[in-house]
Amino acid sequence: MRDTRSGNACHKTSFAEANRADSGFDPQWRDDLGEKHAELAKRLETLVPCLEIPLHLAWIDAIQHLKRERGALIMAHSYQSPEIFHGVADITGDSLALAQAAADCGSDVIVMCGVHFMAESAKLLAPHKRVLIPDLEAGCSLASSITAADVRALRARHPGVPVVSYVNTSAEVKAESDACCTSANAVQVVEAMGSDKVIFLPDRYLGSWVATQTTVELVLWNGTCEVHESFTGREARHTRETFGAKLVAHPECAPEVLAEADFVGSTTAMGRWLERERPARVAMITECSMADNLRNRFPNIEFIKPCNLCPHMKRITLPNIHACLRDLRHEIHIDAAVATRARAALERMLAVGRQERV
Ligand code: 13P
Ligand code: SF4
C-alpha cells in the first residue's frame, strides 16, 4: 500500500494534459476565482497539491457556467478525484445511489463522472434522458471479464439456476441476468431469488464474501477488480500494526484481506460505519480517492489512504467534463431490445431494496 499524494497528482495531470489540447478552453490563473470559490479552495487545500488549486478553479468555474447553460446535472462516484467530487458534482455516491438518482432527478442531461457501466445503468433507469460520459474508454476490469455469450453458456451448464450480476457489467450481460446487485445489496438480492443455488457474476471475491453471509450455494465466475485485488493480507496487517488503524475494506478485496478487516462493505456502507464507530484512525482498503472524499465529513478521523488508483475512474478529468458539456458528448446509446431486458434486471434489484425498506 503506497501513500503518495504526488503519485495521485502526476497520474491525474497526465490525463489532464492529454485532454487540454482537445478541450479548446485555455484555463487562466485568475485571482478573482480564489475569492469567488473561497470555500471550495479551502476544502481542496488538504486534498490536492496547493499548486494545482488555481488551475482546478479555472476549470471548475467554466464547468459550472456550462452546466447552468445546458441545464445539466453532474453525478460523481465516490472514487472520483476531489476536484471533481467537491468541485463540480451535484450528486455523489456509490453506484446504486447514482443509478437511482438518475431516474429521480429533474434534469434531462446527465453527465456521469464514473465508469461506462455506471453511465449505462443511468441510461437504463432514465431512458428518455441524455446520459453523457466524458470518456468512453472509462471501463472496468470486472465488466470486461464477462460477455453475454459467457452468461448463456453458464445457464446451459446450470439449467434453471437464476443469475445475479453485479452492476459492474455491460448492459448485454445484465440483459442475460435475472437480477442485478451492487456490493450494498448483494446478499439480499441473492436471497430474494428464492433458490438454494445462484449463479453470481462476475466478481469471484465479492461472490466468495457473499457466500460467507448466506446459505445459498453460489456458482462463481473468475472476474476480479484490478484495483482491489492488488491489496494483500500482509499489507493490511502491516497497516494495522504500524499505524494502529482500524481497517475498512471493500468486498472486492481478496478473502485474506477481508479476514483482517474490522468492517467490510460498499462505499456507502463504509461512510455509515465511520459515522457509527468514529475510530481515531482508519485505513480505507479501497480506491485511493475514497479517503479524500470522506475526509471533510469526518474531520476528527485520521485517514490512512492507500494510493491504489482506478485507472478507469481517473480517465475522467475536469478538461474532459468541460468538453463533454460543451459538445454534449459522449452520449450513451443502448440497443432497445437489450435495454428492455437489462432494465428488468436492474428493476428487480430495486424492488428487493423497496421490500427491505417496508
Ligand atoms: P460501489 O458499488 O460500492 O459504488 O462500488 C463500485 C465499484 O466500482 C467498486 O470498485
Ligand atoms: Fe472496476 Fe475496480 Fe475500477 Fe471499480 S475500482 S470501476 S471495480 S476496476
JSON list of N, CA, C and O and ligand atoms in Angstrom, two decimals, residues 79 115 117-118 139-143 166 168 225-228 252 287 310-313, ligand 2:
[
{"chain": "A", "resi": 79, "resn": "TYR", "atom": "N", "xyz": [-15.21, 7.41, -6.11]},
{"chain": "A", "resi": 79, "resn": "TYR", "atom": "CA", "xyz": [-13.80, 7.22, -6.48]},
{"chain": "A", "resi": 79, "resn": "TYR", "atom": "C", "xyz": [-13.28, 8.33, -7.39]},
{"chain": "A", "resi": 79, "resn": "TYR", "atom": "O", "xyz": [-12.17, 8.23, -7.91]},
{"chain": "A", "resi": 115, "resn": "VAL", "atom": "N", "xyz": [-17.56, 5.23, -14.37]},
{"chain": "A", "resi": 115, "resn": "VAL", "atom": "CA", "xyz": [-17.13, 4.39, -15.49]},
{"chain": "A", "resi": 115, "resn": "VAL", "atom": "C", "xyz": [-18.33, 4.01, -16.36]},
{"chain": "A", "resi": 115, "resn": "VAL", "atom": "O", "xyz": [-19.49, 4.30, -16.02]},
{"chain": "A", "resi": 117, "resn": "PHE", "atom": "N", "xyz": [-20.09, 1.37, -17.19]},
{"chain": "A", "resi": 117, "resn": "PHE", "atom": "CA", "xyz": [-21.28, 0.62, -16.76]},
{"chain": "A", "resi": 117, "resn": "PHE", "atom": "C", "xyz": [-22.19, 1.50, -15.91]},
{"chain": "A", "resi": 117, "resn": "PHE", "atom": "O", "xyz": [-23.41, 1.31, -15.87]},
{"chain": "A", "resi": 118, "resn": "MET", "atom": "N", "xyz": [-21.62, 2.48, -15.22]},
{"chain": "A", "resi": 118, "resn": "MET", "atom": "CA", "xyz": [-22.44, 3.38, -14.39]},
{"chain": "A", "resi": 118, "resn": "MET", "atom": "C", "xyz": [-23.29, 4.29, -15.28]},
{"chain": "A", "resi": 118, "resn": "MET", "atom": "O", "xyz": [-24.46, 4.56, -14.98]},
{"chain": "A", "resi": 139, "resn": "GLY", "atom": "N", "xyz": [-13.51, 2.20, -18.55]},
{"chain": "A", "resi": 139, "resn": "GLY", "atom": "CA", "xyz": [-14.12, 0.87, -18.43]},
{"chain": "A", "resi": 139, "resn": "GLY", "atom": "C", "xyz": [-14.00, 0.33, -17.02]},
{"chain": "A", "resi": 139, "resn": "GLY", "atom": "O", "xyz": [-13.98, 1.07, -16.04]},
{"chain": "A", "resi": 140, "resn": "CYS", "atom": "N", "xyz": [-13.90, -1.00, -16.91]},
{"chain": "A", "resi": 140, "resn": "CYS", "atom": "CA", "xyz": [-13.83, -1.65, -15.59]},
{"chain": "A", "resi": 140, "resn": "CYS", "atom": "C", "xyz": [-13.37, -3.08, -15.83]},
{"chain": "A", "resi": 140, "resn": "CYS", "atom": "O", "xyz": [-13.91, -3.76, -16.72]},
{"chain": "A", "resi": 141, "resn": "SER", "atom": "N", "xyz": [-12.37, -3.54, -15.07]},
{"chain": "A", "resi": 141, "resn": "SER", "atom": "CA", "xyz": [-11.84, -4.88, -15.32]},
{"chain": "A", "resi": 141, "resn": "SER", "atom": "C", "xyz": [-12.90, -5.95, -15.03]},
{"chain": "A", "resi": 141, "resn": "SER", "atom": "O", "xyz": [-12.87, -7.03, -15.63]},
{"chain": "A", "resi": 142, "resn": "LEU", "atom": "N", "xyz": [-13.83, -5.66, -14.13]},
{"chain": "A", "resi": 142, "resn": "LEU", "atom": "CA", "xyz": [-14.89, -6.64, -13.86]},
{"chain": "A", "resi": 142, "resn": "LEU", "atom": "C", "xyz": [-15.85, -6.71, -15.05]},
{"chain": "A", "resi": 142, "resn": "LEU", "atom": "O", "xyz": [-16.19, -7.79, -15.53]},
{"chain": "A", "resi": 143, "resn": "ALA", "atom": "N", "xyz": [-16.27, -5.53, -15.53]},
{"chain": "A", "resi": 143, "resn": "ALA", "atom": "CA", "xyz": [-17.23, -5.51, -16.65]},
{"chain": "A", "resi": 143, "resn": "ALA", "atom": "C", "xyz": [-16.65, -6.19, -17.89]},
{"chain": "A", "resi": 143, "resn": "ALA", "atom": "O", "xyz": [-17.36, -6.86, -18.63]},
{"chain": "A", "resi": 166, "resn": "TYR", "atom": "N", "xyz": [-23.52, -8.56, -10.76]},
{"chain": "A", "resi": 166, "resn": "TYR", "atom": "CA", "xyz": [-23.07, -7.32, -10.14]},
{"chain": "A", "resi": 166, "resn": "TYR", "atom": "C", "xyz": [-23.31, -6.20, -11.15]},
{"chain": "A", "resi": 166, "resn": "TYR", "atom": "O", "xyz": [-23.20, -6.43, -12.36]},
{"chain": "A", "resi": 168, "resn": "ASN", "atom": "N", "xyz": [-21.45, -4.00, -12.00]},
{"chain": "A", "resi": 168, "resn": "ASN", "atom": "CA", "xyz": [-20.21, -3.79, -12.76]},
{"chain": "A", "resi": 168, "resn": "ASN", "atom": "C", "xyz": [-20.16, -4.75, -13.96]},
{"chain": "A", "resi": 168, "resn": "ASN", "atom": "O", "xyz": [-19.27, -5.58, -14.08]},
{"chain": "A", "resi": 225, "resn": "CYS", "atom": "N", "xyz": [-11.57, -7.22, -9.63]},
{"chain": "A", "resi": 225, "resn": "CYS", "atom": "CA", "xyz": [-11.31, -5.78, -9.79]},
{"chain": "A", "resi": 225, "resn": "CYS", "atom": "C", "xyz": [-9.79, -5.60, -9.72]},
{"chain": "A", "resi": 225, "resn": "CYS", "atom": "O", "xyz": [-9.17, -5.99, -8.72]},
{"chain": "A", "resi": 226, "resn": "GLU", "atom": "N", "xyz": [-9.22, -4.98, -10.74]},
{"chain": "A", "resi": 226, "resn": "GLU", "atom": "CA", "xyz": [-7.76, -4.85, -10.78]},
{"chain": "A", "resi": 226, "resn": "GLU", "atom": "C", "xyz": [-7.23, -3.94, -9.67]},
{"chain": "A", "resi": 226, "resn": "GLU", "atom": "O", "xyz": [-6.05, -4.01, -9.35]},
{"chain": "A", "resi": 227, "resn": "VAL", "atom": "N", "xyz": [-8.07, -3.10, -9.13]},
{"chain": "A", "resi": 227, "resn": "VAL", "atom": "CA", "xyz": [-7.64, -2.19, -8.04]},
{"chain": "A", "resi": 227, "resn": "VAL", "atom": "C", "xyz": [-7.67, -2.94, -6.70]},
{"chain": "A", "resi": 227, "resn": "VAL", "atom": "O", "xyz": [-6.67, -2.99, -5.98]},
{"chain": "A", "resi": 228, "resn": "HIS", "atom": "N", "xyz": [-8.79, -3.55, -6.40]},
{"chain": "A", "resi": 228, "resn": "HIS", "atom": "CA", "xyz": [-8.94, -4.19, -5.09]},
{"chain": "A", "resi": 228, "resn": "HIS", "atom": "C", "xyz": [-8.14, -5.49, -4.96]},
{"chain": "A", "resi": 228, "resn": "HIS", "atom": "O", "xyz": [-7.73, -5.86, -3.88]},
{"chain": "A", "resi": 252, "resn": "GLU", "atom": "N", "xyz": [-14.71, -6.28, -2.78]},
{"chain": "A", "resi": 252, "resn": "GLU", "atom": "CA", "xyz": [-14.00, -6.72, -3.99]},
{"chain": "A", "resi": 252, "resn": "GLU", "atom": "C", "xyz": [-12.56, -7.14, -3.67]},
{"chain": "A", "resi": 252, "resn": "GLU", "atom": "O", "xyz": [-11.83, -7.58, -4.56]},
{"chain": "A", "resi": 287, "resn": "GLU", "atom": "N", "xyz": [-10.35, 2.16, -3.34]},
{"chain": "A", "resi": 287, "resn": "GLU", "atom": "CA", "xyz": [-9.71, 3.12, -4.24]},
{"chain": "A", "resi": 287, "resn": "GLU", "atom": "C", "xyz": [-9.27, 4.36, -3.46]},
{"chain": "A", "resi": 287, "resn": "GLU", "atom": "O", "xyz": [-9.96, 4.83, -2.53]},
{"chain": "A", "resi": 310, "resn": "CYS", "atom": "N", "xyz": [-7.91, 3.73, -9.46]},
{"chain": "A", "resi": 310, "resn": "CYS", "atom": "CA", "xyz": [-8.58, 3.03, -10.56]},
{"chain": "A", "resi": 310, "resn": "CYS", "atom": "C", "xyz": [-8.26, 3.82, -11.84]},
{"chain": "A", "resi": 310, "resn": "CYS", "atom": "O", "xyz": [-8.71, 4.96, -11.99]},
{"chain": "A", "resi": 311, "resn": "PRO", "atom": "N", "xyz": [-7.51, 3.19, -12.76]},
{"chain": "A", "resi": 311, "resn": "PRO", "atom": "CA", "xyz": [-7.11, 3.94, -13.96]},
{"chain": "A", "resi": 311, "resn": "PRO", "atom": "C", "xyz": [-8.31, 4.32, -14.83]},
{"chain": "A", "resi": 311, "resn": "PRO", "atom": "O", "xyz": [-8.24, 5.26, -15.60]},
{"chain": "A", "resi": 312, "resn": "HIS", "atom": "N", "xyz": [-9.41, 3.58, -14.67]},
{"chain": "A", "resi": 312, "resn": "HIS", "atom": "CA", "xyz": [-10.61, 3.87, -15.48]},
{"chain": "A", "resi": 312, "resn": "HIS", "atom": "C", "xyz": [-11.34, 5.09, -14.91]},
{"chain": "A", "resi": 312, "resn": "HIS", "atom": "O", "xyz": [-11.74, 6.00, -15.64]},
{"chain": "A", "resi": 313, "resn": "MET", "atom": "N", "xyz": [-11.51, 5.10, -13.59]},
{"chain": "A", "resi": 313, "resn": "MET", "atom": "CA", "xyz": [-12.16, 6.27, -12.95]},
{"chain": "A", "resi": 313, "resn": "MET", "atom": "C", "xyz": [-11.34, 7.53, -13.22]},
{"chain": "A", "resi": 313, "resn": "MET", "atom": "O", "xyz": [-11.89, 8.60, -13.41]},
{"chain": "B", "resi": 2, "resn": "SF4", "atom": "FE1", "xyz": [-13.98, -1.51, -11.90]},
{"chain": "B", "resi": 2, "resn": "SF4", "atom": "FE2", "xyz": [-12.31, -1.87, -9.87]},
{"chain": "B", "resi": 2, "resn": "SF4", "atom": "FE3", "xyz": [-12.32, 0.44, -11.13]},
{"chain": "B", "resi": 2, "resn": "SF4", "atom": "FE4", "xyz": [-14.39, -0.23, -9.57]},
{"chain": "B", "resi": 2, "resn": "SF4", "atom": "S1", "xyz": [-12.31, 0.15, -8.91]},
{"chain": "B", "resi": 2, "resn": "SF4", "atom": "S2", "xyz": [-14.51, 0.65, -11.62]},
{"chain": "B", "resi": 2, "resn": "SF4", "atom": "S3", "xyz": [-14.49, -2.43, -9.93]},
{"chain": "B", "resi": 2, "resn": "SF4", "atom": "S4", "xyz": [-11.74, -1.55, -12.00]}
]
